[in-house]
Amino acid sequence: MGKHAADPSHPRYRSLLMRYRLEEAAEKGMLAGSAMIAHGRGEAFDYLLGEQTIPSAYEATKAAAARLVAAKNPIISLNGNVVALAGEEMLRIAALLKCPVEINIFYRTPERMKALLDHLNGLSDELNLNVEILGASPDGKIPGLEGPRAKCHAAGILACDVILVPLEDGDRCEALVSMGKQVLVIDLNPLSRSAKMGSVTMVDELSRVANNLIEIIPKQPDVEEWNNNVGLQSALDHIVKSMGNNIFL
Ligand code: ATP
């Protein structure tokens, strides 16, 4: 950890650590200009959730883990914020599932792709994880999307049956669902379009979900029915209830 990182005893240590990781990634050219705004929206919802994994989010994470374990061709889609905040954890999850990861960014430039690929390949070597890292030479297109953000690997995202998409944008999430894939979303905002489109939505902070998945996947949970609207409503109820408590008087 670098010189700016907070002291672990600081009450906002986790939050400061995540901000620091984003700062570092921005310096390396890994992030889009809007990355901090997206993170800020997430932080606001996390504050309202009490910066904890609420029970319905843990249930959603179990449901997602079960689907990843049962999948024929699972894959993890990574964008800049995900690589910055939980790149190591995502590689560990891919190693547990023996599946590839694919860098799939909204604002694709050769410089950003190179910065992200270099960072992930460095991590994978350092951790000796042997995970296939896709994204460098996309040869397929997600139907229903325009421009560079439609690009993907034919043997990666195009061929998968179950896809973990942390912090995905709503359009791409919808396009993936339309292709008949099971889309597992991580998003702190239960009202976002991605959250509503997902097959299973984990309303929780990315790095907390990642650690929960690392703990749950080896237990190989069975796939059980999941009603995503019930999960989203529970998250929203949690927020509303905690705000309705008498906080100041
Ligand atoms: P949508 O198109 O789905 O409505 P959006 O435009 O609100 O999405 P984006 O800017 O594409 O959102 O992505 C940011 C989303 O990611 C926000 O909904 C935010 O709550 C969520 N988010 C940001 N940081 C995190 C994090 N660390 N963990 C989980 N979710 C996060």
mmCIF file of C-alpha atoms and ligand atoms in Angstrom:
data_model
loop_
_atom_site.group_PDB
_atom_site.id
_atom_site.type_symbol
_atom_site.label_atom_id
_atom_site.label_comp_id
_atom_site.label_asym_id
_atom_site.label_seq_id
_atom_site.Cartn_x
_atom_site.Cartn_y
_atom_site.Cartn_z
ATOM 1 C CA MET A 1 0.000 0.000 0.000
ATOM 2 C CA GLY A 2 1.267 3.487 -0.843
ATOM 3 C CA LYS A 3 2.128 6.548 1.141
ATOM 4 C CA HIS A 4 -1.324 8.179 1.002
ATOM 5 C CA ALA A 5 -3.295 5.225 2.300
ATOM 6 C CA ALA A 6 -5.135 5.726 5.565
ATOM 7 C CA ASP A 7 -4.390 4.114 8.885
ATOM 8 C CA PRO A 8 -6.438 0.893 9.356
ATOM 9 C CA SER A 9 -7.723 2.253 12.676
ATOM 10 C CA HIS A 10 -9.385 5.180 10.877
ATOM 11 C CA PRO A 11 -13.197 4.767 11.026
ATOM 12 C CA ARG A 12 -13.429 5.368 7.296
ATOM 13 C CA TYR A 13 -10.441 3.186 6.437
ATOM 14 C CA ARG A 14 -12.173 0.955 3.818
ATOM 15 C CA SER A 15 -13.733 3.906 2.088
ATOM 16 C CA LEU A 16 -10.450 5.849 2.049
ATOM 17 C CA LEU A 17 -8.581 2.794 0.796
ATOM 18 C CA MET A 18 -11.002 2.440 -2.132
ATOM 19 C CA ARG A 19 -10.604 6.127 -3.002
ATOM 20 C CA TYR A 20 -6.847 5.726 -2.869
ATOM 21 C CA ARG A 21 -6.986 2.713 -5.199
ATOM 22 C CA LEU A 22 -8.957 4.802 -7.692
ATOM 23 C CA GLU A 23 -6.476 7.660 -7.435
ATOM 24 C CA GLU A 24 -3.595 5.297 -8.170
ATOM 25 C CA ALA A 25 -5.450 3.722 -11.101
ATOM 26 C CA ALA A 26 -6.249 7.160 -12.523
ATOM 27 C CA GLU A 27 -2.536 8.018 -12.421
ATOM 28 C CA LYS A 28 -1.812 4.858 -14.415
ATOM 29 C CA GLY A 29 -4.371 5.849 -17.070
ATOM 30 C CA MET A 30 -6.732 2.982 -16.269
ATOM 31 C CA LEU A 31 -9.903 5.017 -15.697
ATOM 32 C CA ALA A 32 -12.407 6.994 -17.740
ATOM 33 C CA GLY A 33 -13.085 10.623 -16.802
ATOM 34 C CA SER A 34 -16.416 9.670 -15.265
ATOM 35 C CA ALA A 35 -14.954 6.978 -12.976
ATOM 36 C CA MET A 36 -14.969 9.145 -9.848
ATOM 37 C CA ILE A 37 -18.571 10.223 -10.443
ATOM 38 C CA ALA A 38 -19.693 6.597 -10.731
ATOM 39 C CA HIS A 39 -17.800 5.804 -7.529
ATOM 40 C CA GLY A 40 -19.362 8.755 -5.728
ATOM 41 C CA ARG A 41 -22.855 7.561 -6.600
ATOM 42 C CA GLY A 42 -21.931 4.149 -5.218
ATOM 43 C CA GLU A 43 -20.503 5.638 -2.003
ATOM 44 C CA ALA A 44 -23.709 7.556 -1.349
ATOM 45 C CA PHE A 45 -25.791 4.381 -1.540
ATOM 46 C CA ASP A 46 -23.268 2.487 0.578
ATOM 47 C CA TYR A 47 -23.618 5.119 3.300
ATOM 48 C CA LEU A 48 -27.370 4.568 3.276
ATOM 49 C CA LEU A 49 -26.875 0.798 3.506
ATOM 50 C CA GLY A 50 -24.655 1.270 6.576
ATOM 51 C CA GLU A 51 -21.497 0.194 4.650
ATOM 52 C CA GLN A 52 -22.290 -3.454 5.318
ATOM 53 C CA THR A 53 -23.475 -6.536 3.494
ATOM 54 C CA ILE A 54 -27.184 -6.625 4.258
ATOM 55 C CA PRO A 55 -28.846 -10.086 4.535
ATOM 56 C CA SER A 56 -30.639 -9.885 1.151
ATOM 57 C CA ALA A 57 -27.329 -8.967 -0.543
ATOM 58 C CA TYR A 58 -25.642 -11.981 1.023
ATOM 59 C CA GLU A 59 -28.489 -14.197 -0.251
ATOM 60 C CA ALA A 60 -28.067 -12.672 -3.728
ATOM 61 C CA THR A 61 -24.332 -13.367 -3.563
ATOM 62 C CA LYS A 62 -25.037 -17.010 -2.703
ATOM 63 C CA ALA A 63 -27.463 -17.220 -5.639
ATOM 64 C CA ALA A 64 -24.840 -15.694 -7.941
ATOM 65 C CA ALA A 65 -22.106 -18.037 -6.676
ATOM 66 C CA ALA A 66 -24.361 -21.050 -7.311
ATOM 67 C CA ARG A 67 -24.996 -19.926 -10.906
ATOM 68 C CA LEU A 68 -21.296 -19.311 -11.550
ATOM 69 C CA VAL A 69 -20.403 -22.764 -10.217
ATOM 70 C CA ALA A 70 -23.135 -24.453 -12.315
ATOM 71 C CA ALA A 71 -22.323 -22.536 -15.516
ATOM 72 C CA LYS A 72 -20.872 -24.231 -18.611
ATOM 73 C CA ASN A 73 -18.934 -21.140 -19.713
ATOM 74 C CA PRO A 74 -18.839 -18.561 -16.946
ATOM 75 C CA ILE A 75 -16.951 -15.301 -17.454
ATOM 76 C CA ILE A 76 -16.187 -12.155 -15.458
ATOM 77 C CA SER A 77 -16.444 -8.820 -17.273
ATOM 78 C CA LEU A 78 -14.121 -6.141 -15.922
ATOM 79 C CA ASN A 79 -14.104 -2.380 -16.383
ATOM 80 C CA GLY A 80 -11.659 0.240 -15.110
ATOM 81 C CA ASN A 81 -13.237 0.780 -11.684
ATOM 82 C CA VAL A 82 -13.490 -2.958 -11.078
ATOM 83 C CA VAL A 83 -9.838 -3.566 -11.948
ATOM 84 C CA ALA A 84 -8.822 -0.650 -9.726
ATOM 85 C CA LEU A 85 -10.978 -1.575 -6.733
ATOM 86 C CA ALA A 86 -10.915 -5.374 -6.772
ATOM 87 C CA GLY A 87 -8.664 -6.579 -9.611
ATOM 88 C CA GLU A 88 -6.899 -9.093 -7.380
ATOM 89 C CA GLU A 89 -10.133 -10.500 -5.938
ATOM 90 C CA MET A 90 -11.674 -10.835 -9.424
ATOM 91 C CA LEU A 91 -8.650 -12.831 -10.601
ATOM 92 C CA ARG A 92 -8.940 -15.063 -7.531
ATOM 93 C CA ILE A 93 -12.630 -15.701 -8.298
ATOM 94 C CA ALA A 94 -11.784 -16.532 -11.933
ATOM 95 C CA ALA A 95 -9.091 -18.938 -10.723
ATOM 96 C CA LEU A 96 -11.601 -20.683 -8.422
ATOM 97 C CA LEU A 97 -14.069 -21.015 -11.319
ATOM 98 C CA LYS A 98 -11.327 -21.790 -13.869
ATOM 99 C CA CYS A 99 -12.884 -19.192 -16.153
ATOM 100 C CA PRO A 100 -11.521 -16.230 -18.111
ATOM 101 C CA VAL A 101 -11.937 -12.549 -17.336
ATOM 102 C CA GLU A 102 -12.570 -10.052 -20.129
ATOM 103 C CA ILE A 103 -11.866 -6.345 -20.035
ATOM 104 C CA ASN A 104 -14.907 -4.657 -21.466
ATOM 105 C CA ILE A 105 -14.892 -0.892 -21.078
ATOM 106 C CA PHE A 106 -17.395 1.748 -22.101
ATOM 107 C CA TYR A 107 -14.834 4.293 -23.317
ATOM 108 C CA ARG A 108 -12.376 2.055 -25.158
ATOM 109 C CA THR A 109 -9.052 3.634 -26.130
ATOM 110 C CA PRO A 110 -5.868 1.693 -26.926
ATOM 111 C CA GLU A 111 -4.046 3.483 -24.070
ATOM 112 C CA ARG A 112 -6.649 2.567 -21.447
ATOM 113 C CA MET A 113 -6.862 -1.008 -22.663
ATOM 114 C CA LYS A 114 -3.075 -1.337 -22.461
ATOM 115 C CA ALA A 115 -2.941 0.157 -18.950
ATOM 116 C CA LEU A 116 -5.656 -2.253 -17.750
ATOM 117 C CA LEU A 117 -4.167 -5.326 -19.452
ATOM 118 C CA ASP A 118 -0.669 -4.529 -18.123
ATOM 119 C CA HIS A 119 -2.002 -4.080 -14.603
ATOM 120 C CA LEU A 120 -4.026 -7.332 -14.642
ATOM 121 C CA ASN A 121 -1.282 -9.387 -16.294
ATOM 122 C CA GLY A 122 1.167 -8.072 -13.685
ATOM 123 C CA LEU A 123 -1.210 -9.066 -10.863
ATOM 124 C CA SER A 124 -1.854 -12.506 -12.363
ATOM 125 C CA ASP A 125 1.897 -13.201 -12.662
ATOM 126 C CA GLU A 126 2.582 -11.897 -9.156
ATOM 127 C CA LEU A 127 -0.154 -14.091 -7.659
ATOM 128 C CA ASN A 128 0.663 -17.045 -9.909
ATOM 129 C CA LEU A 129 -3.010 -17.500 -10.790
ATOM 130 C CA ASN A 130 -2.810 -18.482 -14.445
ATOM 131 C CA VAL A 131 -6.106 -16.795 -15.390
ATOM 132 C CA GLU A 132 -6.880 -16.149 -19.063
ATOM 133 C CA ILE A 133 -7.215 -12.380 -19.513
ATOM 134 C CA LEU A 134 -9.230 -11.409 -22.611
ATOM 135 C CA GLY A 135 -9.941 -8.011 -24.096
ATOM 136 C CA ALA A 136 -6.869 -7.242 -26.207
ATOM 137 C CA SER A 137 -8.214 -8.331 -29.591
ATOM 138 C CA PRO A 138 -12.013 -8.459 -29.631
ATOM 139 C CA ASP A 139 -13.391 -10.320 -32.648
ATOM 140 C CA GLY A 140 -17.103 -10.274 -31.802
ATOM 141 C CA LYS A 141 -19.918 -7.791 -31.191
ATOM 142 C CA ILE A 142 -22.706 -7.675 -28.608
ATOM 143 C CA PRO A 143 -25.894 -7.378 -30.700
ATOM 144 C CA GLY A 144 -27.976 -4.271 -30.035
ATOM 145 C CA LEU A 145 -25.066 -2.025 -29.009
ATOM 146 C CA GLU A 146 -23.354 0.605 -31.150
ATOM 147 C CA GLY A 147 -19.708 1.636 -31.378
ATOM 148 C CA PRO A 148 -16.612 0.459 -29.521
ATOM 149 C CA ARG A 149 -18.524 -0.624 -26.406
ATOM 150 C CA ALA A 150 -20.145 -3.441 -28.429
ATOM 151 C CA LYS A 151 -16.761 -5.076 -28.972
ATOM 152 C CA CYS A 152 -16.029 -8.356 -27.228
ATOM 153 C CA HIS A 153 -14.313 -11.690 -27.678
ATOM 154 C CA ALA A 154 -16.266 -14.339 -29.601
ATOM 155 C CA ALA A 155 -14.789 -17.054 -27.373
ATOM 156 C CA GLY A 156 -15.317 -14.910 -24.251
ATOM 157 C CA ILE A 157 -18.354 -12.753 -23.524
ATOM 158 C CA LEU A 158 -20.158 -13.813 -26.713
ATOM 159 C CA ALA A 159 -19.887 -17.528 -25.878
ATOM 160 C CA CYS A 160 -20.619 -17.383 -22.130
ATOM 161 C CA ASP A 161 -23.833 -18.619 -20.526
ATOM 162 C CA VAL A 162 -23.355 -16.856 -17.170
ATOM 163 C CA ILE A 163 -21.615 -13.501 -16.813
ATOM 164 C CA LEU A 164 -20.605 -11.589 -13.690
ATOM 165 C CA VAL A 165 -20.796 -7.885 -14.509
ATOM 166 C CA PRO A 166 -19.740 -5.717 -11.599
ATOM 167 C CA LEU A 167 -20.677 -2.052 -12.144
ATOM 168 C CA GLU A 168 -22.074 -2.555 -15.642
ATOM 169 C CA ASP A 169 -23.914 0.171 -17.479
ATOM 170 C CA GLY A 170 -27.630 -0.382 -18.026
ATOM 171 C CA ASP A 171 -27.541 -0.633 -21.827
ATOM 172 C CA ARG A 172 -24.931 -3.319 -21.968
ATOM 173 C CA CYS A 173 -26.615 -5.223 -19.186
ATOM 174 C CA GLU A 174 -29.874 -5.152 -21.145
ATOM 175 C CA ALA A 175 -28.115 -6.295 -24.349
ATOM 176 C CA LEU A 176 -26.536 -9.245 -22.502
ATOM 177 C CA VAL A 177 -29.886 -10.261 -20.995
ATOM 178 C CA SER A 178 -31.458 -10.077 -24.490
ATOM 179 C CA MET A 179 -28.832 -12.566 -25.677
ATOM 180 C CA GLY A 180 -30.285 -15.051 -23.169
ATOM 181 C CA LYS A 181 -27.378 -14.937 -20.740
ATOM 182 C CA GLN A 182 -27.726 -15.046 -16.969
ATOM 183 C CA VAL A 183 -26.393 -11.666 -15.912
ATOM 184 C CA LEU A 184 -25.101 -11.343 -12.344
ATOM 185 C CA VAL A 185 -24.885 -7.659 -11.401
ATOM 186 C CA ILE A 186 -23.060 -5.948 -8.526
ATOM 187 C CA ASP A 187 -24.452 -2.455 -7.967
ATOM 188 C CA LEU A 188 -24.965 -0.436 -4.786
ATOM 189 C CA ASN A 189 -27.894 1.386 -6.350
ATOM 190 C CA PRO A 190 -30.999 -0.843 -6.287
ATOM 191 C CA LEU A 191 -32.736 1.646 -8.585
ATOM 192 C CA SER A 192 -30.166 1.643 -11.414
ATOM 193 C CA ARG A 193 -31.136 0.224 -14.782
ATOM 194 C CA SER A 194 -28.469 -2.486 -14.459
ATOM 195 C CA ALA A 195 -29.777 -3.484 -11.039
ATOM 196 C CA LYS A 196 -33.286 -3.837 -12.457
ATOM 197 C CA MET A 197 -32.150 -5.676 -15.613
ATOM 198 C CA GLY A 198 -29.939 -8.246 -13.874
ATOM 199 C CA SER A 199 -30.889 -11.898 -13.379
ATOM 200 C CA VAL A 200 -29.359 -11.719 -9.889
ATOM 201 C CA THR A 201 -28.393 -8.324 -8.459
ATOM 202 C CA MET A 202 -26.109 -8.007 -5.457
ATOM 203 C CA VAL A 203 -26.847 -4.619 -3.875
ATOM 204 C CA ASP A 204 -23.530 -4.378 -2.090
ATOM 205 C CA GLU A 205 -20.083 -2.846 -2.406
ATOM 206 C CA LEU A 206 -17.856 -4.523 -4.986
ATOM 207 C CA SER A 207 -14.918 -5.490 -2.764
ATOM 208 C CA ARG A 208 -17.234 -6.874 -0.064
ATOM 209 C CA VAL A 209 -19.076 -8.976 -2.673
ATOM 210 C CA ALA A 210 -15.761 -10.178 -4.099
ATOM 211 C CA ASN A 211 -14.599 -11.419 -0.689
ATOM 212 C CA ASN A 212 -17.960 -13.089 -0.060
ATOM 213 C CA LEU A 213 -17.767 -14.867 -3.432
ATOM 214 C CA ILE A 214 -14.257 -16.107 -2.602
ATOM 215 C CA GLU A 215 -15.658 -17.585 0.614
ATOM 216 C CA ILE A 216 -18.877 -19.021 -0.897
ATOM 217 C CA ILE A 217 -17.752 -20.479 -4.266
ATOM 218 C CA PRO A 218 -15.628 -23.308 -2.767
ATOM 219 C CA LYS A 219 -18.732 -24.460 -0.837
ATOM 220 C CA GLN A 220 -20.461 -25.067 -4.215
ATOM 221 C CA PRO A 221 -23.981 -23.975 -3.238
ATOM 222 C CA ASP A 222 -26.959 -25.448 -5.158
ATOM 223 C CA VAL A 223 -28.842 -23.287 -7.638
ATOM 224 C CA GLU A 224 -32.163 -22.255 -6.148
ATOM 225 C CA GLU A 225 -34.881 -20.072 -7.586
ATOM 226 C CA TRP A 226 -34.171 -16.343 -7.278
ATOM 227 C CA ASN A 227 -36.723 -13.552 -7.538
ATOM 228 C CA ASN A 228 -34.641 -10.488 -8.305
ATOM 229 C CA ASN A 229 -37.432 -8.009 -7.654
ATOM 230 C CA VAL A 230 -37.806 -9.339 -4.106
ATOM 231 C CA GLY A 231 -34.058 -8.862 -3.574
ATOM 232 C CA LEU A 232 -34.154 -5.294 -4.903
ATOM 233 C CA GLN A 233 -37.189 -4.428 -2.792
ATOM 234 C CA SER A 234 -35.441 -5.761 0.355
ATOM 235 C CA ALA A 235 -32.445 -3.526 -0.332
ATOM 236 C CA LEU A 236 -34.675 -0.519 -0.865
ATOM 237 C CA ASP A 237 -36.699 -1.358 2.269
ATOM 238 C CA HIS A 238 -33.459 -1.516 4.246
ATOM 239 C CA ILE A 239 -32.487 1.970 3.080
ATOM 240 C CA VAL A 240 -35.931 3.432 3.707
ATOM 241 C CA LYS A 241 -36.192 1.844 7.168
ATOM 242 C CA SER A 242 -32.787 3.048 8.254
ATOM 243 C CA MET A 243 -33.680 6.560 7.123
ATOM 244 C CA GLY A 244 -37.041 6.372 8.869
ATOM 245 C CA ASN A 245 -35.404 5.645 12.220
ATOM 246 C CA ASN A 246 -35.359 8.571 14.563
ATOM 247 C CA ILE A 247 -31.772 9.632 14.012
ATOM 248 C CA PHE A 248 -31.487 13.144 15.343
ATOM 249 C CA LEU A 249 -34.290 13.592 17.879
HETATM 250 P P1 ATP B 1 -27.561 2.539 -15.084
HETATM 251 O O1 ATP B 1 -27.350 2.833 -16.546
HETATM 252 O O2 ATP B 1 -27.517 1.099 -14.760
HETATM 253 O O3 ATP B 1 -28.807 3.218 -14.474
HETATM 254 P P2 ATP B 1 -25.812 4.485 -13.884
HETATM 255 O O4 ATP B 1 -25.702 5.371 -15.053
HETATM 256 O O5 ATP B 1 -26.514 4.915 -12.665
HETATM 257 O O6 ATP B 1 -26.303 3.049 -14.310
HETATM 258 P P3 ATP B 1 -22.995 4.119 -14.025
HETATM 259 O O7 ATP B 1 -22.437 5.483 -13.924
HETATM 260 O O8 ATP B 1 -22.990 3.391 -15.314
HETATM 261 O O9 ATP B 1 -24.413 4.098 -13.339
HETATM 262 O O10 ATP B 1 -22.245 3.144 -12.990
HETATM 263 C C1 ATP B 1 -22.133 3.436 -11.680
HETATM 264 C C2 ATP B 1 -22.980 2.457 -10.875
HETATM 265 O O11 ATP B 1 -22.109 1.644 -10.127
HETATM 266 C C3 ATP B 1 -23.850 3.219 -9.908
HETATM 267 O O12 ATP B 1 -25.150 2.692 -9.897
HETATM 268 C C4 ATP B 1 -23.192 3.000 -8.544
HETATM 269 O O13 ATP B 1 -24.153 2.867 -7.526
HETATM 270 C C5 ATP B 1 -22.436 1.701 -8.741
HETATM 271 N N1 ATP B 1 -21.176 1.623 -7.991
HETATM 272 C C6 ATP B 1 -20.143 2.497 -8.006
HETATM 273 N N2 ATP B 1 -19.129 2.072 -7.225
HETATM 274 C C7 ATP B 1 -19.523 0.883 -6.715
HETATM 275 C C8 ATP B 1 -18.900 -0.078 -5.851
HETATM 276 N N3 ATP B 1 -17.667 0.108 -5.352
HETATM 277 N N4 ATP B 1 -19.591 -1.186 -5.550
HETATM 278 C C9 ATP B 1 -20.830 -1.402 -6.052
HETATM 279 N N5 ATP B 1 -21.458 -0.550 -6.869
HETATM 280 C C10 ATP B 1 -20.832 0.588 -7.200
#
